[in-house]
Amino acid sequence: MTDDLRRGSIAILDYGSQYTQLIARRVREQGVYAEVFPCDAPRETIHQHEPRGIILSGGPNSIYDEGAPQLPAYLAAAGFPVLGICYGMQALTHALGGRVAPSDHREYGSATILTSPDSLTDGLPEHMAVWMSHGDRIEQLPEGFAPLARSENSPYAAIGDTARRLYGVQFHPEVVHTPQGVDLLRNFVFGICGCTAKWSPLAFIEDSIEQIRARVGGERVMLALSGGVDSAVAGALLQRAIGDQLIAVFVNTGLLRRDEAGEVVRIFRGERGMNLSAVDATEDFLGALEGVTEPEAKRKVIGRLFIDVFSAEARHLASEGVRFLAQGTIYPDVIESAASSKSSKVIKSHHNVGGLPPDLNFELVEPLRDLFKDEVRAVGTALGLPDALVWRQPFPGPGLAVRCLGPITWDRLETLRHADAIFREELDLAGLLRHGTSQAFAVLLPVKSVGVMGDNRTYEEVIALRAVTTDDFMTADWSRLPFDLLARASSRIVNEVHGVNRVVYDVTSKPPGTIEWE
């Protein structure tokens, strides 16, 4: 992405909050580009795109603890508007001479604040519902600051130094539990920072095409196409930019959902005319997974074999002069794959193609690495991809291997595929697949239960149905699906799917559970 789209953006310094990515998403939803940096990033890194303002995220530390991350020394005198959120507010206060101390009454969850008139609170209700999550509070304001809001347990729920355009809020405006939080962020971004809305899917597409062509020139590019949303949108964007210079490689592991492998080939080769190499490695993966039941062992087997199969295809293409490897890395992958600061933790390892042999010295092209998932979907729609693909629900990299608990066999995979298709079909018919659930699927359990079908006693396997709703996939609640929908899905699965005689519904939220079962 060019500096022009980044210029005039909002820089977010990450102090380790689980909501840091959400702050960036909320700002971008206003049409303003926002980028996350480590809280200890050097000044030149922060300033390279000429941001119009800085937001300091929350974090798990106490500002007065030994080794706790502090406000960068250059920031207080930098002249930028600054908004500190929760820990970010405390870091700003501490650095400017105020006092932060443990609170006798910690605030976690919903609270009501009483606001005072200011440019930050312009248009907000006097009594405003917010989401608190803190054990410390400000007891003395820095010089020049005034209180802008208070709660029952916090006299300084929001503060500001209007002259220097420095602000802090003790609550989290970025979460849905603060209904007017987006309005507060909008006041900061536009009213205080003076940003201009120029971030949009069409602007991103035009900019990316220019960048891809300048980077690649006349060379060919190999794309790792999984059939998921991210790689599909990356492929459509690359195809628009360089046409037949793109060669997509799709590896069918045999672990996809029903009809997905054929759909990938039909859409990209048949409908879009993409140069697609489809490799059917089903037998290889089933053979490698024979007897493997431990979840992490499954992941490692699949990961190693995928690299071997993909490397063979990549080596062939490299021998023909292909220099570039493209993949659908998106912004959460970039942030989560490496801890963004000393205050945050690695959440997951990078899930795109990695570990290729060192002799395959491809140059990496990641056209979506600046986008969040919702932005990827918007770009996909603007590129003309079908809704069925753009709005496909998240699917784990190891595929159905993590939803087929216990041993992996072709028969058990087919059982799971059939049950999963029925469940998703019933959700779709009820209008709940896209709008009522964030992720929904079936799980095949490695246990059997007694049942009665006709006059016969059965002893067959169990299907668990899982559906969750979430905004950010960091937390999730189980979907309160209509009982009649669950009854129809259960009846169809038991009657239509061979080898299943019982269906259960998972009512566990995240936390304490996870969205997937393995």
Coordinates of C-alpha atoms in Angstrom, one line a residue:
M1 CA 0.0 0.0 0.0
T2 CA 1.3 3.4 -0.9
D3 CA 2.2 6.2 1.6
D4 CA -0.7 8.3 0.2
L5 CA -3.3 6.0 1.6
R6 CA -1.5 5.7 4.9
R7 CA -0.7 9.4 5.2
G8 CA -3.0 11.3 7.7
S9 CA -3.8 8.0 9.5
I10 CA -4.1 7.1 13.2
A11 CA -1.2 5.2 14.8
I12 CA -2.1 2.8 17.6
L13 CA 0.5 1.9 20.2
D14 CA -0.1 -1.6 21.6
Y15 CA 0.3 -2.1 25.3
G16 CA -0.9 -5.7 25.2
S17 CA -4.7 -5.3 25.2
Q18 CA -6.8 -8.1 23.7
Y19 CA -8.8 -5.2 22.1
T20 CA -6.0 -3.5 20.3
Q21 CA -7.0 -4.8 16.9
L22 CA -10.5 -3.8 17.6
I23 CA -9.5 -0.1 18.0
A24 CA -7.9 -0.2 14.6
R25 CA -11.0 -1.7 13.1
R26 CA -13.3 0.9 14.6
V27 CA -11.1 3.7 13.2
R28 CA -11.0 2.1 9.8
E29 CA -14.8 1.8 9.8
Q30 CA -14.8 5.6 9.7
G31 CA -12.8 5.5 6.5
V32 CA -9.5 6.4 8.1
Y33 CA -6.5 4.1 8.0
A34 CA -5.2 2.9 11.3
E35 CA -2.1 0.9 12.0
V36 CA -0.9 -0.9 15.1
F37 CA 2.7 -0.5 16.4
P38 CA 4.5 -1.9 19.5
C39 CA 4.3 0.5 22.4
D40 CA 8.1 0.7 22.3
A41 CA 8.4 1.4 18.5
P42 CA 10.9 4.1 17.7
R43 CA 9.8 7.6 16.8
E44 CA 10.8 7.3 13.1
T45 CA 8.7 4.2 12.7
I46 CA 5.6 5.9 14.1
H47 CA 6.2 9.1 12.1
Q48 CA 6.9 7.5 8.7
H49 CA 3.4 7.8 7.5
E50 CA 2.7 11.2 9.0
P51 CA -0.1 10.2 11.4
R52 CA -2.6 12.8 12.5
G53 CA -3.1 11.3 15.9
I54 CA -2.0 8.6 18.4
I55 CA -4.2 6.1 20.3
L56 CA -2.6 4.3 23.3
S57 CA -4.3 0.9 23.9
G58 CA -5.2 -0.8 27.1
G59 CA -3.0 -3.5 28.7
P60 CA -2.7 -6.0 31.5
N61 CA 0.0 -4.2 33.6
S62 CA -0.1 -1.7 36.4
I63 CA 1.8 1.4 35.3
Y64 CA 3.7 1.6 38.7
D65 CA 5.0 -2.0 38.5
E66 CA 8.6 -2.6 37.9
G67 CA 9.2 -3.1 34.2
A68 CA 5.8 -1.9 33.2
P69 CA 5.7 -0.4 29.7
Q70 CA 5.7 3.4 29.8
L71 CA 4.8 6.3 27.5
P72 CA 7.6 6.8 24.9
A73 CA 9.7 9.8 26.0
Y74 CA 9.2 11.6 22.7
L75 CA 5.4 11.4 22.6
A76 CA 4.4 13.9 25.2
A77 CA 6.2 16.7 23.4
A78 CA 5.5 15.4 19.8
G79 CA 2.5 17.7 19.3
F80 CA 0.2 14.9 18.1
P81 CA -3.3 14.5 19.5
V82 CA -3.2 11.5 21.9
L83 CA -6.0 9.4 23.2
G84 CA -5.1 6.9 26.0
I85 CA -7.5 4.0 26.6
C86 CA -7.5 2.4 30.0
Y87 CA -3.8 1.5 30.6
G88 CA -3.0 4.0 27.9
M89 CA -4.7 6.7 29.9
Q90 CA -2.7 5.7 33.0
A91 CA 0.6 5.7 31.1
L92 CA -0.2 9.2 29.8
T93 CA -1.1 10.4 33.3
H94 CA 2.0 8.8 34.9
A95 CA 4.3 10.3 32.3
L96 CA 3.0 13.8 32.7
G97 CA 3.2 14.0 36.5
G98 CA -0.2 12.6 37.6
R99 CA -0.7 9.9 40.1
V100 CA -2.1 6.4 39.5
A101 CA -2.8 4.0 42.3
P102 CA -4.7 0.7 43.0
S103 CA -8.4 1.2 43.4
D104 CA -10.4 0.0 46.4
H105 CA -13.3 -0.7 44.0
R106 CA -12.2 -2.3 40.8
E107 CA -14.5 -1.9 37.8
Y108 CA -15.0 -4.8 35.5
G109 CA -18.0 -4.8 33.2
S110 CA -20.8 -2.4 32.5
A111 CA -20.9 1.0 34.2
T112 CA -22.5 4.4 33.7
I113 CA -20.5 7.6 33.4
L114 CA -21.6 11.2 33.7
T115 CA -20.0 13.2 31.0
S116 CA -19.0 16.9 30.8
P117 CA -19.1 19.0 27.6
D118 CA -15.9 18.9 25.5
S119 CA -14.8 18.2 21.9
L120 CA -14.1 14.6 22.9
T121 CA -17.6 14.1 24.3
D122 CA -19.5 16.2 21.8
G123 CA -22.9 14.8 21.0
L124 CA -22.6 12.0 23.6
P125 CA -25.4 11.5 26.2
E126 CA -24.8 13.0 29.7
H127 CA -25.4 9.6 31.2
M128 CA -23.5 7.1 29.1
A129 CA -23.2 3.3 29.3
V130 CA -19.5 2.1 29.0
W131 CA -17.5 -1.1 29.5
M132 CA -14.8 -0.9 32.3
S133 CA -11.9 -3.3 32.8
H134 CA -9.4 -1.9 35.3
G135 CA -8.1 -2.3 38.9
D136 CA -6.2 0.9 39.0
R137 CA -7.5 4.5 38.9
I138 CA -6.1 8.0 38.6
E139 CA -6.0 9.9 41.9
Q140 CA -4.3 13.1 40.7
L141 CA -4.5 14.7 37.3
P142 CA -1.4 16.0 35.5
E143 CA -1.1 19.8 35.2
G144 CA -3.4 21.2 32.5
F145 CA -5.9 18.3 32.6
A146 CA -9.5 18.5 33.6
P147 CA -12.1 15.7 34.3
L148 CA -14.4 15.0 31.4
A149 CA -16.4 12.2 32.9
R150 CA -16.8 10.3 36.1
S151 CA -18.3 7.1 37.3
E152 CA -19.5 5.8 40.7
N153 CA -16.0 4.4 41.4
S154 CA -13.8 6.6 39.3
P155 CA -13.8 10.4 39.6
Y156 CA -11.7 10.6 36.4
A157 CA -13.4 8.2 33.9
A158 CA -12.3 10.6 31.1
I159 CA -9.8 13.4 31.2
G160 CA -8.4 15.9 28.8
D161 CA -5.9 18.7 28.2
T162 CA -7.7 20.5 25.4
A163 CA -4.9 23.0 24.7
R164 CA -2.4 20.2 24.0
R165 CA -5.1 17.8 22.6
L166 CA -4.2 15.1 25.1
Y167 CA -7.0 12.8 26.3
G168 CA -7.7 9.7 28.2
V169 CA -10.6 7.4 29.0
Q170 CA -10.8 4.8 31.7
F171 CA -13.3 2.6 29.7
H172 CA -13.1 0.8 26.4
P173 CA -14.9 2.8 23.6
E174 CA -13.9 0.2 21.0
V175 CA -16.1 -2.6 22.3
V176 CA -19.8 -3.1 21.5
H177 CA -20.6 -2.9 25.2
T178 CA -19.9 0.8 25.0
P179 CA -22.7 1.7 22.6
Q180 CA -21.6 5.3 21.9
G181 CA -17.9 4.4 21.9
V182 CA -17.7 4.7 18.2
D183 CA -19.0 8.3 18.4
L184 CA -16.3 9.1 20.9
L185 CA -13.6 7.7 18.6
R186 CA -15.1 9.6 15.7
N187 CA -14.9 12.8 17.7
F188 CA -11.2 12.1 18.3
V189 CA -10.4 11.1 14.8
F190 CA -12.2 13.8 12.9
G191 CA -12.9 16.6 15.4
I192 CA -9.6 16.6 17.3
C193 CA -7.1 15.0 14.8
G194 CA -8.7 16.5 11.7
C195 CA -8.4 13.2 9.7
T196 CA -10.0 12.8 6.2
A197 CA -12.0 9.7 5.3
K198 CA -10.2 8.2 2.2
W199 CA -9.9 4.6 3.2
S200 CA -12.3 2.4 1.2
P201 CA -12.3 -1.0 -0.6
L202 CA -12.2 0.7 -4.1
A203 CA -9.3 3.0 -3.1
F204 CA -7.4 0.0 -1.7
I205 CA -8.0 -2.1 -4.9
E206 CA -6.8 0.7 -7.2
D207 CA -3.7 1.4 -5.0
S208 CA -2.9 -2.3 -4.6
I209 CA -3.1 -3.0 -8.4
E210 CA -0.6 -0.2 -8.9
Q211 CA 1.7 -1.5 -6.3
I212 CA 1.5 -5.2 -7.5
R213 CA 2.4 -4.2 -11.0
A214 CA 5.3 -2.0 -9.9
R215 CA 6.6 -4.8 -7.7
V216 CA 6.2 -7.8 -10.0
G217 CA 6.7 -6.2 -13.4
G218 CA 6.5 -8.9 -16.1
E219 CA 7.4 -11.8 -13.8
R220 CA 5.1 -14.7 -12.9
V221 CA 3.6 -15.1 -9.4
M222 CA 2.6 -18.4 -7.7
L223 CA -0.4 -18.1 -5.4
A224 CA -1.2 -20.5 -2.6
L225 CA -4.9 -20.9 -3.0
S226 CA -6.7 -22.7 -0.2
G227 CA -10.3 -21.9 -1.1
G228 CA -10.8 -19.8 2.0
V229 CA -11.8 -16.1 1.9
D230 CA -8.4 -14.6 2.3
S231 CA -6.6 -16.5 -0.4
A232 CA -9.6 -16.2 -2.7
V233 CA -9.6 -12.4 -2.5
A234 CA -5.9 -12.3 -2.8
G235 CA -6.2 -14.3 -6.0
A236 CA -8.9 -12.2 -7.5
L237 CA -6.9 -9.0 -6.7
L238 CA -3.7 -10.5 -8.2
Q239 CA -5.6 -11.7 -11.3
R240 CA -7.0 -8.2 -11.9
A241 CA -3.5 -6.7 -11.5
I242 CA -1.4 -9.2 -13.6
G243 CA -3.8 -11.5 -15.4
D244 CA -2.1 -14.6 -16.8
Q245 CA 1.1 -13.9 -15.0
L246 CA -0.6 -15.5 -12.0
I247 CA -0.4 -19.2 -11.4
A248 CA -2.6 -20.5 -8.5
V249 CA -1.8 -23.8 -6.8
F250 CA -4.6 -25.5 -4.9
V251 CA -3.8 -28.6 -2.8
N252 CA -6.8 -30.8 -2.1
T253 CA -6.0 -32.5 1.2
G254 CA -9.2 -34.5 1.4
L255 CA -10.0 -32.6 4.6
L256 CA -12.3 -30.0 3.1
R257 CA -16.1 -29.6 3.6
R258 CA -18.5 -31.2 1.2
D259 CA -18.1 -30.1 -2.5
E260 CA -15.5 -27.4 -1.6
A261 CA -12.6 -28.8 -3.7
G262 CA -14.8 -28.9 -6.8
E263 CA -16.1 -25.4 -6.1
V264 CA -12.7 -23.9 -5.9
V265 CA -11.8 -25.3 -9.3
R266 CA -15.2 -24.4 -10.8
I267 CA -15.1 -20.8 -9.6
F268 CA -11.4 -19.9 -10.3
R269 CA -10.6 -22.0 -13.3
G270 CA -14.0 -22.4 -14.9
E271 CA -15.7 -19.0 -14.1
R272 CA -12.8 -16.6 -13.6
G273 CA -10.4 -18.2 -16.1
M274 CA -7.5 -18.3 -13.6
N275 CA -4.4 -20.4 -14.4
L276 CA -5.0 -23.0 -11.7
S277 CA -3.0 -26.1 -10.9
A278 CA -5.1 -28.4 -8.7
V279 CA -3.2 -31.1 -6.9
D280 CA -5.3 -34.0 -5.4
A281 CA -3.2 -35.3 -2.4
T282 CA -6.1 -36.9 -0.6
E283 CA -4.6 -40.4 -0.4
D284 CA -1.3 -39.0 0.8
F285 CA -2.9 -37.1 3.7
L286 CA -5.1 -40.0 4.7
G287 CA -2.1 -42.3 4.7
A288 CA -0.1 -39.9 6.8
L289 CA -2.9 -39.5 9.3
E290 CA -3.6 -43.2 9.8
G291 CA -3.5 -44.0 13.5
V292 CA -2.9 -40.4 14.5
T293 CA -5.5 -39.2 17.1
E294 CA -3.8 -36.6 19.2
P295 CA -4.9 -33.1 18.0
E296 CA -1.5 -31.4 17.9
A297 CA 0.1 -34.4 16.3
K298 CA -2.6 -34.2 13.5
R299 CA -1.7 -30.6 13.0
K300 CA 2.0 -31.3 12.7
V301 CA 1.5 -34.2 10.3
I302 CA -0.8 -32.1 8.1
G303 CA 1.5 -29.1 8.2
R304 CA 4.6 -31.1 7.2
L305 CA 2.9 -32.9 4.4
F306 CA 1.3 -29.8 3.0
I307 CA 4.7 -28.2 2.8
D308 CA 6.1 -31.3 1.1
V309 CA 3.3 -31.4 -1.5
F310 CA 3.3 -27.6 -2.1
S311 CA 7.1 -27.5 -2.3
A312 CA 7.1 -30.1 -5.1
E313 CA 4.8 -27.9 -7.1
A314 CA 6.7 -24.8 -6.2
R315 CA 10.0 -26.4 -7.2
H316 CA 8.6 -27.2 -10.6
L317 CA 7.4 -23.7 -11.1
A318 CA 10.6 -22.2 -9.8
S319 CA 12.5 -24.2 -12.4
E320 CA 10.3 -22.5 -15.0
G321 CA 11.4 -19.1 -13.7
V322 CA 8.6 -18.1 -11.2
R323 CA 10.1 -15.7 -8.7
F324 CA 7.2 -14.6 -6.5
L325 CA 5.0 -16.4 -4.0
A326 CA 1.7 -14.8 -3.0
Q327 CA -0.5 -15.7 -0.1
G328 CA -3.5 -14.4 1.7
T329 CA -1.9 -13.1 4.9
I330 CA -4.2 -10.5 6.6
Y331 CA -3.5 -8.0 9.3
P332 CA -4.5 -10.1 12.3
D333 CA -2.0 -12.7 11.1
V334 CA 0.7 -10.1 11.0
I335 CA 0.0 -8.9 14.5
E336 CA -0.7 -12.3 16.1
S337 CA 2.2 -14.2 14.4
A338 CA 4.8 -12.2 16.4
A339 CA 4.2 -10.4 19.6
S340 CA 3.7 -6.8 18.7
S341 CA 5.5 -5.5 21.8
K342 CA 7.1 -6.7 25.0
S343 CA 3.7 -6.3 26.6
S344 CA 1.7 -8.7 24.3
K345 CA 1.9 -12.4 23.8
V346 CA 2.1 -14.5 20.7
I347 CA -1.4 -15.9 20.2
K348 CA -0.8 -18.3 17.3
S349 CA 1.9 -19.2 14.9
H350 CA 1.7 -18.0 11.3
H351 CA -0.8 -20.2 9.5
N352 CA 0.0 -19.4 5.9
V353 CA 2.6 -21.2 3.7
G354 CA 5.9 -21.3 5.6
G355 CA 8.8 -23.6 6.0
L356 CA 9.5 -23.9 2.3
P357 CA 13.0 -25.4 1.5
P358 CA 15.7 -22.7 1.6
D359 CA 16.6 -23.2 -2.1
L360 CA 13.2 -21.9 -3.1
N361 CA 14.1 -18.3 -2.7
F362 CA 10.7 -16.8 -3.6
E363 CA 10.0 -13.2 -3.0
L364 CA 6.8 -12.8 -0.9
V365 CA 3.8 -10.9 -2.1
E366 CA 1.0 -10.4 0.5
P367 CA -1.5 -7.9 -1.0
L368 CA -4.0 -8.2 1.9
R369 CA -1.5 -7.9 4.8
D370 CA -2.9 -4.4 5.8
L371 CA -6.6 -5.6 6.0
F372 CA -8.9 -7.0 8.6
K373 CA -11.3 -9.8 7.8
D374 CA -14.3 -7.6 7.3
E375 CA -12.2 -5.4 5.0
V376 CA -11.1 -8.4 3.0
R377 CA -14.8 -9.4 2.5
A378 CA -15.6 -5.9 1.3
V379 CA -12.7 -6.0 -1.2
G380 CA -13.8 -9.4 -2.4
T381 CA -17.3 -8.1 -3.1
A382 CA -15.9 -5.1 -4.9
L383 CA -13.8 -7.5 -7.0
G384 CA -17.0 -9.4 -8.0
L385 CA -16.5 -12.7 -6.1
P386 CA -19.7 -14.5 -5.3
D387 CA -21.3 -14.1 -1.8
A388 CA -21.0 -17.8 -1.2
L389 CA -17.3 -17.5 -1.3
V390 CA -16.8 -14.0 0.2
W391 CA -19.0 -14.8 3.2
R392 CA -17.7 -18.4 3.8
Q393 CA -17.3 -18.9 7.5
P394 CA -13.9 -19.4 9.0
F395 CA -12.4 -22.8 8.5
P396 CA -9.3 -24.2 10.3
G397 CA -6.1 -24.7 8.3
P398 CA -5.9 -28.4 9.1
G399 CA -9.5 -28.7 7.9
L400 CA -11.9 -31.4 9.1
A401 CA -9.1 -33.2 10.9
V402 CA -9.7 -30.9 13.9
R403 CA -13.4 -31.5 13.8
C404 CA -13.2 -35.3 13.3
L405 CA -12.0 -36.2 16.8
G406 CA -10.2 -39.5 17.2
P407 CA -9.0 -41.5 14.2
I408 CA -9.1 -40.0 10.6
T409 CA -10.6 -42.4 8.0
W410 CA -12.3 -41.6 4.7
D411 CA -15.6 -43.1 6.0
R412 CA -15.5 -40.9 9.2
L413 CA -14.7 -37.8 7.1
E414 CA -17.6 -38.5 4.8
T415 CA -19.9 -38.9 7.8
L416 CA -18.8 -35.6 9.2
R417 CA -19.0 -33.9 5.8
H418 CA -22.6 -35.1 5.4
A419 CA -23.7 -34.0 8.9
D420 CA -22.0 -30.6 8.6
A421 CA -23.6 -30.0 5.2
I422 CA -27.1 -30.7 6.7
F423 CA -26.5 -28.4 9.6
R424 CA -25.2 -25.5 7.5
E425 CA -28.1 -26.1 5.0
E426 CA -30.7 -25.8 7.7
L427 CA -29.0 -22.6 9.0
D428 CA -29.0 -21.2 5.5
L429 CA -32.7 -21.9 4.9
A430 CA -33.4 -20.1 8.2
G431 CA -31.4 -17.1 7.2
L432 CA -28.9 -17.7 10.1
L433 CA -25.8 -18.9 8.3
R434 CA -24.5 -15.5 7.3
H435 CA -26.3 -13.1 9.7
G436 CA -27.2 -15.2 12.7
T437 CA -24.0 -17.1 13.4
S438 CA -20.3 -16.2 13.1
Q439 CA -19.1 -19.8 12.8
A440 CA -21.2 -23.0 12.7
F441 CA -20.1 -26.5 12.1
A442 CA -20.5 -30.2 13.1
V443 CA -18.0 -32.3 15.1
L444 CA -17.7 -36.1 14.9
L445 CA -17.0 -37.5 18.4
P446 CA -14.9 -40.7 19.0
V447 CA -17.6 -42.1 21.2
K448 CA -20.6 -44.3 20.5
S449 CA -24.0 -44.4 22.1
V450 CA -26.9 -46.8 22.3
G451 CA -30.0 -46.0 20.1
V452 CA -33.1 -47.5 18.7
M453 CA -34.0 -47.4 15.0
G454 CA -37.1 -49.3 14.1
D455 CA -37.0 -52.5 16.1
N456 CA -33.2 -52.6 16.2
R457 CA -30.8 -51.6 18.8
T458 CA -28.0 -49.4 17.4
Y459 CA -24.5 -48.5 18.7
E460 CA -23.2 -45.6 16.6
E461 CA -21.3 -42.4 16.7
V462 CA -22.3 -38.9 18.0
I463 CA -22.4 -35.6 16.2
A464 CA -22.0 -32.4 18.2
L465 CA -23.3 -29.2 16.6
R466 CA -21.5 -25.9 17.4
A467 CA -22.6 -22.4 16.5
V468 CA -21.2 -19.2 18.0
T469 CA -21.7 -15.4 17.6
T470 CA -18.8 -13.0 17.9
D471 CA -17.5 -9.7 16.7
D472 CA -13.8 -10.4 16.9
F473 CA -13.4 -14.1 17.6
M474 CA -11.4 -13.3 20.7
T475 CA -14.5 -14.0 22.8
A476 CA -17.6 -15.8 21.6
D477 CA -21.0 -16.8 22.9
W478 CA -22.9 -19.9 21.8
S479 CA -25.8 -19.1 19.4
R480 CA -29.3 -19.3 20.8
L481 CA -30.6 -21.2 17.8
P482 CA -34.4 -21.9 17.5
F483 CA -35.3 -25.3 19.0
D484 CA -37.3 -26.2 15.9
L485 CA -34.2 -25.6 13.7
L486 CA -32.1 -27.8 16.0
A487 CA -34.8 -30.4 15.9
R488 CA -34.9 -30.5 12.1
A489 CA -31.1 -30.7 11.8
S490 CA -30.9 -33.5 14.4
S491 CA -33.7 -35.4 12.7
R492 CA -32.1 -35.1 9.3
I493 CA -28.7 -36.1 10.5
V494 CA -29.9 -39.2 12.4
N495 CA -32.0 -40.3 9.4
E496 CA -29.8 -39.3 6.5
V497 CA -26.2 -39.8 7.8
H498 CA -25.0 -43.4 8.0
G499 CA -23.4 -44.4 11.3
V500 CA -24.9 -41.6 13.5
N501 CA -27.7 -42.1 16.0
R502 CA -27.3 -39.1 18.4
V503 CA -26.9 -35.4 18.0
V504 CA -25.9 -32.9 20.8
Y505 CA -25.6 -29.1 20.8
D506 CA -22.6 -27.3 22.3
V507 CA -23.6 -24.5 24.7
T508 CA -20.1 -23.5 25.8
S509 CA -18.9 -19.9 25.4
K510 CA -15.3 -18.7 24.8
P511 CA -13.9 -18.5 27.3
P512 CA -13.8 -21.0 29.0
G513 CA -14.0 -23.1 25.9
T514 CA -12.6 -22.5 22.4
I515 CA -14.6 -22.1 19.2
E516 CA -13.1 -25.3 17.7
W517 CA -13.0 -28.5 19.7
E518 CA -9.4 -29.4 19.0

